[in-house]
XYZ file of C-alpha atoms in Angstrom:
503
model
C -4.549 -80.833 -22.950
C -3.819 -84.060 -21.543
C -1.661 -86.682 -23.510
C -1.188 -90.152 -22.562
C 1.044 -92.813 -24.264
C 4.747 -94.822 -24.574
C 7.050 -91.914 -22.624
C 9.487 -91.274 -25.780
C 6.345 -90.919 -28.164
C 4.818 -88.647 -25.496
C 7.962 -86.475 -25.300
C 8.022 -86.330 -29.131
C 4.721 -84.429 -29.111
C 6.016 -82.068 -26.958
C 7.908 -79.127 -28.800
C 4.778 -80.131 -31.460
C 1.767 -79.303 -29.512
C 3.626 -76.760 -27.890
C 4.094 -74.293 -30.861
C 0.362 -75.207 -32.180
C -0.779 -74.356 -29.015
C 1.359 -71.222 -27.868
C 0.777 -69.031 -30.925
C -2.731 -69.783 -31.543
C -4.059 -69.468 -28.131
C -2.041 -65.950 -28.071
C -3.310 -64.724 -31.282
C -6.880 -65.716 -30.697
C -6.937 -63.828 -27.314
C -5.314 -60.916 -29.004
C -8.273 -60.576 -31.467
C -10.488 -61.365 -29.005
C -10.003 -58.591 -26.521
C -9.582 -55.975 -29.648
C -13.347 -57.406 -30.117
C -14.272 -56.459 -27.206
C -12.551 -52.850 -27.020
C -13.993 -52.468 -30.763
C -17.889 -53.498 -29.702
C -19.989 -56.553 -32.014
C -21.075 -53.385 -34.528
C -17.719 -52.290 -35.600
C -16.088 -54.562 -38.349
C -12.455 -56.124 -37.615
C -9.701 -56.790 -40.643
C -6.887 -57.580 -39.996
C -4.049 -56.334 -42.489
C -0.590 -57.718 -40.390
C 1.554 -60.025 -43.099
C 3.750 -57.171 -43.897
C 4.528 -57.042 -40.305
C 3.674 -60.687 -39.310
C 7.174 -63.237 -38.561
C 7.075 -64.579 -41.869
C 4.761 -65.967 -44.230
C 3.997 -68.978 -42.313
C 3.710 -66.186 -38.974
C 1.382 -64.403 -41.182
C -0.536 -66.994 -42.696
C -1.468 -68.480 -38.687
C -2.131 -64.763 -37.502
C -4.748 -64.608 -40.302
C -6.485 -67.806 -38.880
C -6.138 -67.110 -35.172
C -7.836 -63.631 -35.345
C -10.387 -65.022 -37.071
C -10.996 -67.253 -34.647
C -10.702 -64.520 -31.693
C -13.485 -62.224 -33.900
C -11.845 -60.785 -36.911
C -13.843 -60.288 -39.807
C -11.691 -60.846 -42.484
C -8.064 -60.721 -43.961
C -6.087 -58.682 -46.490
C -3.978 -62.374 -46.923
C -5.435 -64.120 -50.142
C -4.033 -67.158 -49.347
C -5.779 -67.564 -45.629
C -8.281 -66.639 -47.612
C -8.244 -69.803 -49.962
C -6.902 -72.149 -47.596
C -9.641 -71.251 -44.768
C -12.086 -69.698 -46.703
C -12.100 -66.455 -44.224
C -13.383 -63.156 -46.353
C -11.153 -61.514 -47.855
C -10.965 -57.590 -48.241
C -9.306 -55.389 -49.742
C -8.904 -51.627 -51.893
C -6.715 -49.976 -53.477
C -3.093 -48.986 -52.307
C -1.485 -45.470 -52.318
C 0.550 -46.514 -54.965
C -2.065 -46.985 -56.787
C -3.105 -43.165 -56.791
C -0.046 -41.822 -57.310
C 0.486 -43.962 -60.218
C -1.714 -41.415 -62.095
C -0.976 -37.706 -62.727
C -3.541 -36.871 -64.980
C -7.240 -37.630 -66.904
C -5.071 -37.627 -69.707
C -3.811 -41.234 -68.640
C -7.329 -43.262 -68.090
C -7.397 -45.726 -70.629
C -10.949 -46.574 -70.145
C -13.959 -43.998 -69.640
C -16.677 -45.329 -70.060
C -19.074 -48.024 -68.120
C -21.829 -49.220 -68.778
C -25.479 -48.696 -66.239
C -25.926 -51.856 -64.410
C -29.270 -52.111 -65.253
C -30.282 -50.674 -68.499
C -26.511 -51.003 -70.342
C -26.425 -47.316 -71.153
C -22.810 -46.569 -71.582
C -21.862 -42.903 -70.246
C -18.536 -41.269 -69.920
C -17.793 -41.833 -65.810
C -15.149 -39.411 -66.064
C -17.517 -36.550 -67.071
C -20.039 -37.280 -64.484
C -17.611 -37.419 -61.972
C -16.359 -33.840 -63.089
C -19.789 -32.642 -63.116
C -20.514 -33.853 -59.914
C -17.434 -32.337 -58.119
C -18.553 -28.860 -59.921
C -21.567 -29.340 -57.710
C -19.996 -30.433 -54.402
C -17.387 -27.724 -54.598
C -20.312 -25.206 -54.120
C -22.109 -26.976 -51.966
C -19.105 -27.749 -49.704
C -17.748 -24.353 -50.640
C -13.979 -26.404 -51.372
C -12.677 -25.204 -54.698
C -12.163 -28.105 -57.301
C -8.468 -26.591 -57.796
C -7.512 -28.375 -54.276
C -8.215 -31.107 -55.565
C -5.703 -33.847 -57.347
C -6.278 -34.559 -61.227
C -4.196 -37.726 -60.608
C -6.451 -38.838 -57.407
C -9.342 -38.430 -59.697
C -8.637 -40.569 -62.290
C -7.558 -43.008 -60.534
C -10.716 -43.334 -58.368
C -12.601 -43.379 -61.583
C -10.290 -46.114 -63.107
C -10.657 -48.267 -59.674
C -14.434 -47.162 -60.134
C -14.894 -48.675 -63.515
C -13.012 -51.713 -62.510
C -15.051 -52.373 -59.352
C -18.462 -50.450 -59.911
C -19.792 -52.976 -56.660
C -16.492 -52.358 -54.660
C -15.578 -48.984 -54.657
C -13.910 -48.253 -51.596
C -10.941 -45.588 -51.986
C -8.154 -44.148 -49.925
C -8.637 -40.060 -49.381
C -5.222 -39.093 -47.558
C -3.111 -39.545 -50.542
C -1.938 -36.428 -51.671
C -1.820 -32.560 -50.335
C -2.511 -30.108 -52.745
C -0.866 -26.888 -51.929
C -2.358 -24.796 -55.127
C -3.286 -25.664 -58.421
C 0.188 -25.097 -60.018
C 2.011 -26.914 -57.230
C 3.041 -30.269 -57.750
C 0.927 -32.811 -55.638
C 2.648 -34.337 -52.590
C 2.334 -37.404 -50.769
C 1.321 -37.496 -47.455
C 2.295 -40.979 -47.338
C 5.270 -42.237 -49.048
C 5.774 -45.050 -46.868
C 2.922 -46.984 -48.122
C 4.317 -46.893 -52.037
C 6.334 -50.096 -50.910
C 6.045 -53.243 -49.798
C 3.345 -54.598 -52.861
C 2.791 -57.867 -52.704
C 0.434 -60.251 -54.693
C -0.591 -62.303 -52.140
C -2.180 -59.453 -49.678
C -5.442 -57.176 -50.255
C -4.632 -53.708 -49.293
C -6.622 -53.033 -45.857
C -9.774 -51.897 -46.793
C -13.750 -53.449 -47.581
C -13.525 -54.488 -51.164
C -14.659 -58.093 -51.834
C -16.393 -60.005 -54.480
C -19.723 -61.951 -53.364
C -16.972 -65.414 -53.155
C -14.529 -63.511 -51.050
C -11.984 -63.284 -53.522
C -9.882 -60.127 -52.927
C -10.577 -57.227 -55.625
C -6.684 -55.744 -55.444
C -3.443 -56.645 -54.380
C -1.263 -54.447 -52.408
C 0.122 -55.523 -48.730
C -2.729 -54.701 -46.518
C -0.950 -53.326 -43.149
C -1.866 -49.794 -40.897
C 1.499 -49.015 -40.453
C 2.162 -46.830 -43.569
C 0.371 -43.441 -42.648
C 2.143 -41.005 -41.379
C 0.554 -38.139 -38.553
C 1.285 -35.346 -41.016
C -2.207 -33.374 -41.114
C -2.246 -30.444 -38.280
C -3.960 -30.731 -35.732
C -7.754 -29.578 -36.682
C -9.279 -27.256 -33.673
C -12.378 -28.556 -31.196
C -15.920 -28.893 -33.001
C -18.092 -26.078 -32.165
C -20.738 -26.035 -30.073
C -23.350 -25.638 -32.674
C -21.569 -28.588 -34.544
C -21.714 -31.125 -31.909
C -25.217 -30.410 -30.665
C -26.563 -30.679 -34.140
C -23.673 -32.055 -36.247
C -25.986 -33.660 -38.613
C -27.973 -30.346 -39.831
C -24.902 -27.689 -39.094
C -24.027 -26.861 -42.874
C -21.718 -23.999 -41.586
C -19.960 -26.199 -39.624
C -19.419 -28.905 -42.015
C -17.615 -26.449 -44.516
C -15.611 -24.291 -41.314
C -14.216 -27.606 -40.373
C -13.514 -28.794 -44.087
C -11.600 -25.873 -44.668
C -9.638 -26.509 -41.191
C -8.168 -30.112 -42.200
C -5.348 -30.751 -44.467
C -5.332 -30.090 -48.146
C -5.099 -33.618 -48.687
C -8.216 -34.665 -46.910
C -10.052 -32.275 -48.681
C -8.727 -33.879 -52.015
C -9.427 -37.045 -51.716
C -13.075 -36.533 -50.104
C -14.495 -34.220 -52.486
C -12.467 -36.601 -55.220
C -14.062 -39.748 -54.059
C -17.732 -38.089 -53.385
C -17.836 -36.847 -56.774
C -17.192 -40.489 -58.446
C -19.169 -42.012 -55.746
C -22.312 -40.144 -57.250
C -20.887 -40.555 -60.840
C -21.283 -44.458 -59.721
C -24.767 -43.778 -58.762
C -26.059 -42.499 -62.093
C -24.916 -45.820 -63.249
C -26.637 -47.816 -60.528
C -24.192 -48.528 -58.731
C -23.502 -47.579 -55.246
C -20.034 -46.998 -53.292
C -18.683 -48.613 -50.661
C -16.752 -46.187 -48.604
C -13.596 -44.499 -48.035
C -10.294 -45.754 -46.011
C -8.375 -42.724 -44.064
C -4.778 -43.443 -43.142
C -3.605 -40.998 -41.509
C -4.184 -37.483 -38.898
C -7.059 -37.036 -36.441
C -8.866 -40.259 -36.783
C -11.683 -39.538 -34.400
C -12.060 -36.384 -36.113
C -12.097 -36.967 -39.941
C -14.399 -40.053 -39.102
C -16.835 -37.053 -37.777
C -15.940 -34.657 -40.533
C -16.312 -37.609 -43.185
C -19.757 -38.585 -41.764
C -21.257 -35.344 -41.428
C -19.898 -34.651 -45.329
C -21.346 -37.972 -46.225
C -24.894 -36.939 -44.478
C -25.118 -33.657 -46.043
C -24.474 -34.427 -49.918
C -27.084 -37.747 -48.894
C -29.675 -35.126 -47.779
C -28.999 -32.347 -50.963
C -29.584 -35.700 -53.409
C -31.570 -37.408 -51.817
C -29.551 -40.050 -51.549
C -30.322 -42.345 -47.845
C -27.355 -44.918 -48.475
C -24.926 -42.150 -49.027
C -25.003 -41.024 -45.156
C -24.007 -44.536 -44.319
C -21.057 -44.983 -46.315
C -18.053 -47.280 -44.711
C -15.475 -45.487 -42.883
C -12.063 -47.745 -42.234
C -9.403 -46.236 -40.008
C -5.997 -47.850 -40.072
C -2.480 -46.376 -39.167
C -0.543 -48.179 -36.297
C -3.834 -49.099 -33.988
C -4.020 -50.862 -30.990
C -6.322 -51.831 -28.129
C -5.436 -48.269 -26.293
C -6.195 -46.553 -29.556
C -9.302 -48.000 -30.257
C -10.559 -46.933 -26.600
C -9.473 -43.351 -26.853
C -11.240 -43.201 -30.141
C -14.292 -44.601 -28.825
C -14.172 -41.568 -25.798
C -14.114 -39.672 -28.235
C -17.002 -40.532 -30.397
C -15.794 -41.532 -33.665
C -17.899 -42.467 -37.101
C -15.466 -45.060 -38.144
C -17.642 -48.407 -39.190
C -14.242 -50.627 -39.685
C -10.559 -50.804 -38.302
C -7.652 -52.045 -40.205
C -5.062 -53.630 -37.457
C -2.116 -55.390 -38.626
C 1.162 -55.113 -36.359
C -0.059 -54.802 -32.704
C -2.127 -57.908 -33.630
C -0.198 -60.116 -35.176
C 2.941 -59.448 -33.397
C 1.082 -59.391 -30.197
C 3.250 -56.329 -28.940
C 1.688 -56.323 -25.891
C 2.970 -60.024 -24.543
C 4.568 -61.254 -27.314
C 5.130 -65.044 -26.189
C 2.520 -67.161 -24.119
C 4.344 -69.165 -21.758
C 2.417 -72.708 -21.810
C 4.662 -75.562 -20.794
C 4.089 -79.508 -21.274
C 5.158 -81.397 -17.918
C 5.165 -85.356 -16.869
C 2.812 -85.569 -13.785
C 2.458 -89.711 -14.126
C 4.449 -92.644 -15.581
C 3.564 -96.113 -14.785
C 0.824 -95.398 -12.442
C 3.241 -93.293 -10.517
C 2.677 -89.564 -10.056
C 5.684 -87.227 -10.133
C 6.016 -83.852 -9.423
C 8.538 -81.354 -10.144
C 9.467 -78.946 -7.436
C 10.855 -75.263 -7.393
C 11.560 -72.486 -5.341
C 9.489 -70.424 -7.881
C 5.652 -71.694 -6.868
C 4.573 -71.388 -9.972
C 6.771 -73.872 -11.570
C 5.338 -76.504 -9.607
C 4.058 -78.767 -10.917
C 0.639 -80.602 -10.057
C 1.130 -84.248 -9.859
C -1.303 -87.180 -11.177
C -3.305 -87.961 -13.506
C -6.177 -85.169 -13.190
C -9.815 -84.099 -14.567
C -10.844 -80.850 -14.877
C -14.602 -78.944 -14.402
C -15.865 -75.510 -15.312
C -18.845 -74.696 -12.403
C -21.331 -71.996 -13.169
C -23.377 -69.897 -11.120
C -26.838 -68.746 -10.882
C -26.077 -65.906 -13.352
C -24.858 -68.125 -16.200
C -21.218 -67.362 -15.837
C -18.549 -69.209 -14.984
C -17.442 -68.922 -10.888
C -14.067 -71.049 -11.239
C -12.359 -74.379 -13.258
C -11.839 -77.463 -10.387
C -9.032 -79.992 -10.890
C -9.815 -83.186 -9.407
C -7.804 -86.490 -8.989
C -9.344 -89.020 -12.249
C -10.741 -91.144 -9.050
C -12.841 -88.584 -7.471
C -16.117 -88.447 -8.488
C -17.004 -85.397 -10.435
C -19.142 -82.115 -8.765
C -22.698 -81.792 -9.068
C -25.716 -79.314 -9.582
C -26.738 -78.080 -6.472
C -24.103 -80.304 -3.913
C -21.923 -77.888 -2.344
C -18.061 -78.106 -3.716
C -15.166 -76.818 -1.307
C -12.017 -75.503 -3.910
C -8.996 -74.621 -2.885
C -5.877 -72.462 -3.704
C -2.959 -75.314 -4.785
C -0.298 -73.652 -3.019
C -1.756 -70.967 -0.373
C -3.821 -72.819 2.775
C -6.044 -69.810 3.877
C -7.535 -69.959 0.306
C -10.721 -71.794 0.160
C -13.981 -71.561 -0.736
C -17.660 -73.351 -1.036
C -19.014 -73.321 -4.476
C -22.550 -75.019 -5.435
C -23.053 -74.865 -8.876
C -25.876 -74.652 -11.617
C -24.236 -76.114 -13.983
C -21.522 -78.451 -14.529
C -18.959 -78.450 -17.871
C -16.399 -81.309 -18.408
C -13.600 -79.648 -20.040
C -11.703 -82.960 -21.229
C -13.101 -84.418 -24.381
C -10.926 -87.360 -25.879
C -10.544 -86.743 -29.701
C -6.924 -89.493 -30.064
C -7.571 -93.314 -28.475
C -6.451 -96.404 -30.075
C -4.364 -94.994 -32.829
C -7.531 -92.562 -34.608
C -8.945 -89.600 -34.232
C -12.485 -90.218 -32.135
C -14.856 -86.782 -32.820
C -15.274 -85.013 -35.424
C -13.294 -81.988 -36.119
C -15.228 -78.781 -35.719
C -15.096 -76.418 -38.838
C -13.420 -73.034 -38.463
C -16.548 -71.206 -37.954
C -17.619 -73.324 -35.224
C -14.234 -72.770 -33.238
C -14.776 -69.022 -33.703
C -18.308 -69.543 -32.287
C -17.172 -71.236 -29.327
C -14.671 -68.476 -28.651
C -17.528 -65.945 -28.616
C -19.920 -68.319 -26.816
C -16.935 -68.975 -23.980
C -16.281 -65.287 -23.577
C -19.829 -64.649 -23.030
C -19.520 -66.749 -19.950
C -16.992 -64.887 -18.331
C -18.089 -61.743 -16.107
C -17.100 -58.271 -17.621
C -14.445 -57.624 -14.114
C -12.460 -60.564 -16.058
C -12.207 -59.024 -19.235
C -11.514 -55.393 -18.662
C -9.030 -53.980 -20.126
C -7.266 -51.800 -16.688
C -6.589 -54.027 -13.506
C -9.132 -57.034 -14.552
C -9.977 -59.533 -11.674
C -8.008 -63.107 -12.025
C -10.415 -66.149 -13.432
C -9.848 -68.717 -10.317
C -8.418 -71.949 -10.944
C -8.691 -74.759 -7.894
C -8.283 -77.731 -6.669
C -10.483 -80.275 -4.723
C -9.549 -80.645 -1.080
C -8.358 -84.217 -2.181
C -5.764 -83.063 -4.158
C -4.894 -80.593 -2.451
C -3.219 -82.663 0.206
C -2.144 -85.192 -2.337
C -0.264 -82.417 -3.832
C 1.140 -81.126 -0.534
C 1.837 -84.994 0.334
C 3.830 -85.886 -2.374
C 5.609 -82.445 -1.866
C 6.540 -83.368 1.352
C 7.484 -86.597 0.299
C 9.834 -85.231 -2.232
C 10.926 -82.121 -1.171
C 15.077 -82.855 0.449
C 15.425 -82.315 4.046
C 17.942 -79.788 5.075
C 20.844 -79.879 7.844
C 21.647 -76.774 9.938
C 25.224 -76.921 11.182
């Protein structure tokens, strides 16, 4: 960004631009590299205000990873204010706010398309009769609470219903239920969507609990290796499906044969379910054991959408996670991030900086032991040159007086600071990176929309080779300067720079 004006007015701007430009370029490349960990087909939500520095922290985190290639938001408000989808499901809370069927206050709902009213409760029961044999789980593992309040959520959002599974672990049917996850009672707030897929067709979220992955808690054991019959032929291997079901957690087992039973309750009404949300324990391998479960009951139905049912993972992910789980060949279809991406715990702080390199025609420069606070003096323009394979090779500063590189005329660029670094470049292609949107007291272009910025982000990656953006030891983008400046730069230093006295 270059900003030219009266000097106090200039320095004004400073602390201004600064803090819009810090944050928002460090968010934005924080969602942008989980995008590229995660891959275009897996969906991005991003669930951090719990964890985010504040409400206004939080409300700029939901913007910026939308721009870097989020999805959508658990925050309402960023929602309403920049019209970025909102999603959301239910919270644990609101499981273990029910102990019984005796609580429901509402049965009944009505088929979508004919208006036949049936008892969704008793369908539901039905149904888990039927997947207790066929999964070969008995129905007394499974919570009476968590059932009615997936059929409550259920007949409040027939379109949307996408429920937690991890919420409670059954020890025996005269045990009282426990929850894996008491963390996650807390922290409700009415301006967040619990992480999760629910959403009306406006984008206006369908619950309202603080949507973060930090309340699960790594309490399931660990479940042993797949077998060998499962993983060549996980989709058909019945046995394997039920040994591996009976391996997890009792929790697990309650809330999937809980929410698979009202899913197809749903279904008899017309509707059809959205998916399920785990929290907590073996990610990679509930995802597996979810998918397979899902792809079984689809085939005894006959029932093709049921095998393709959302799976959301959340609990404390990050970039690191995300990679292990994709070694290990997970089924989940969304991830639920919230405080490794909106506190940026990997480089918290960007370290831009807003120097005076001209007044009055003069150039200044401001010198340093440390290189890398030196600045480079002058007024300046700035080129992005492409190569024959569509990516970009390197950015060019030039002096405003030089005249800019061309297609096809060779370019020599080198290092600011280090002689020996130098190189010919002839591009294919030729990008101005200055625009001027402030002249004469008004804004000049028109502002793009949100959705175009998040384009460009996508369309800008794309022109930087994979070696850049990998996550271990990735190869430097190269920034130069034109021979010209070059020795203006090392001119003025010299020009500058104090002479010392030995004695």
């Amino acid at each position: 960004i270059k900003v030219a004006g009266p000097l106090i007015i200039a320095q004004l701007l400073e602390t201004t631009l600064l803090t819009l430009v810090n944050y928002a370029s460090l968010m934005a490349t924080n969602a942008a590299r989980y995008r590229m960990v995660a891959g275009r087909h897996i969906n991005l939500l991003e669930f951090g205000l719990r964890r985010a520095q504040g409400p206004d922290g939080g409300l700029s985190a939901s913007k910026y990873a939308y721009i870097g290639g989020f999805d959508g938001t658990s925050n309402v408000l960023a929602g309403k204010l920049f019209n970025i989808p909102v999603k959301g499901t239910h919270a644990h809370a609101y499981i273990t706010s029910f102990t019984g069927t005796q609580e429901l206050k509402t049965r009944v709902l009505a088929h979508k398309e004919t208006g036949d009213k049936r008892d969704l409760l008793e369908l539901a029961i039905d149904h888990r009769v039927q997947l207790s044999k066929l999964l070969d789980i008995s129905t007394e593992e499974s919570s009476e609470g968590e059932l009615a309040a997936m059929v409550s959520f259920a007949i409040a959002f027939p379109d949307g219903f996408m429920a937690l599974v991890d919420t409670y672990d059954v020890k025996s049917a005269t045990d009282p239920p426990v929850m894996t996850d008491p963390t996650d009672v807390d922290g409700e707030n009415a301006n967040t969507a619990e992480d999760g897929l629910v959403s009306n067709g406006n984008g206006t979220a369908l619950s309202t609990e603080n949507g973060d992955d930090g309340g699960g808690e790594d309490g399931e054991m660990t479940p042993p290796p797949m077998c060998a019959t499962c993983e060549a032929n996980a989709r058909n291997a019945r046995g394997c499906v039920i040994r591996h079901l009976k391996s997890v957690g009792k929790c697990f087992r309650s809330g999937l044969l809980n929410f698979c039973a009202v899913a197809l309750a749903l279904n008899d009404q017309g509707y059809r379910a959205v998916g399920i949300r785990i929290d907590s324990g073996d990610l990679a391998y509930l995802s597996c054991l979810a998918r397979e479960t899902f792809e079984r009951i689809s085939e005894q139905f006959k029932l093709p959408w049921f095998s393709k049912l959302t799976i959301v993972a959340s609990n404390d992910i990050n970039e690191e996670t995300i990679l292990s789980l994709n070694e290990q060949g997970h089924k989940i279809d969304c991830f639920g991030i919230g405080t490794h991406l909106v506190t940026c715990q990997r480089q918290p702080a960007l370290g831009c900086v807003y120097k005076m390199v001209e007044i009055n025609a003069q150039p200044r420069i401001k010198l340093s032991q440390d290189v890398v606070k030196v600045t480079m003096p002058g007024n300046k323009n700035v080129f992005r040159l492409y190569g024959a394979d569509g990516h970009a090779l390197i950015d060019l500063l030039q002096r405003v007086d030089e005249s800019p590189p061309e297609v096809g005329q060779k370019v020599l660029c080198r290092h600011p600071f280090q002689e020996s670094k130098r190189a010919y470049v002839i591009p294919t292609h030729v990008e101005p990176l200055y625009d001027v949107y402030w002249a004469d007291g008004r804004v000049t272009q028109a502002m793009p929309s949100l959705e175009e910025v998040r384009d460009r982000v996508q369309n800008s990656l794309r022109t930087l080779r994979q070696d850049h953006k990998r996550t271990l030891n990735p190869t430097p983008y190269k920034v130069a300067v034109s021979d010209n400046l070059y020795n203006f730069i090392h001119d003025l230093w010299l020009q500058n720079a104090p002479i010392g006295e030995l004695s």
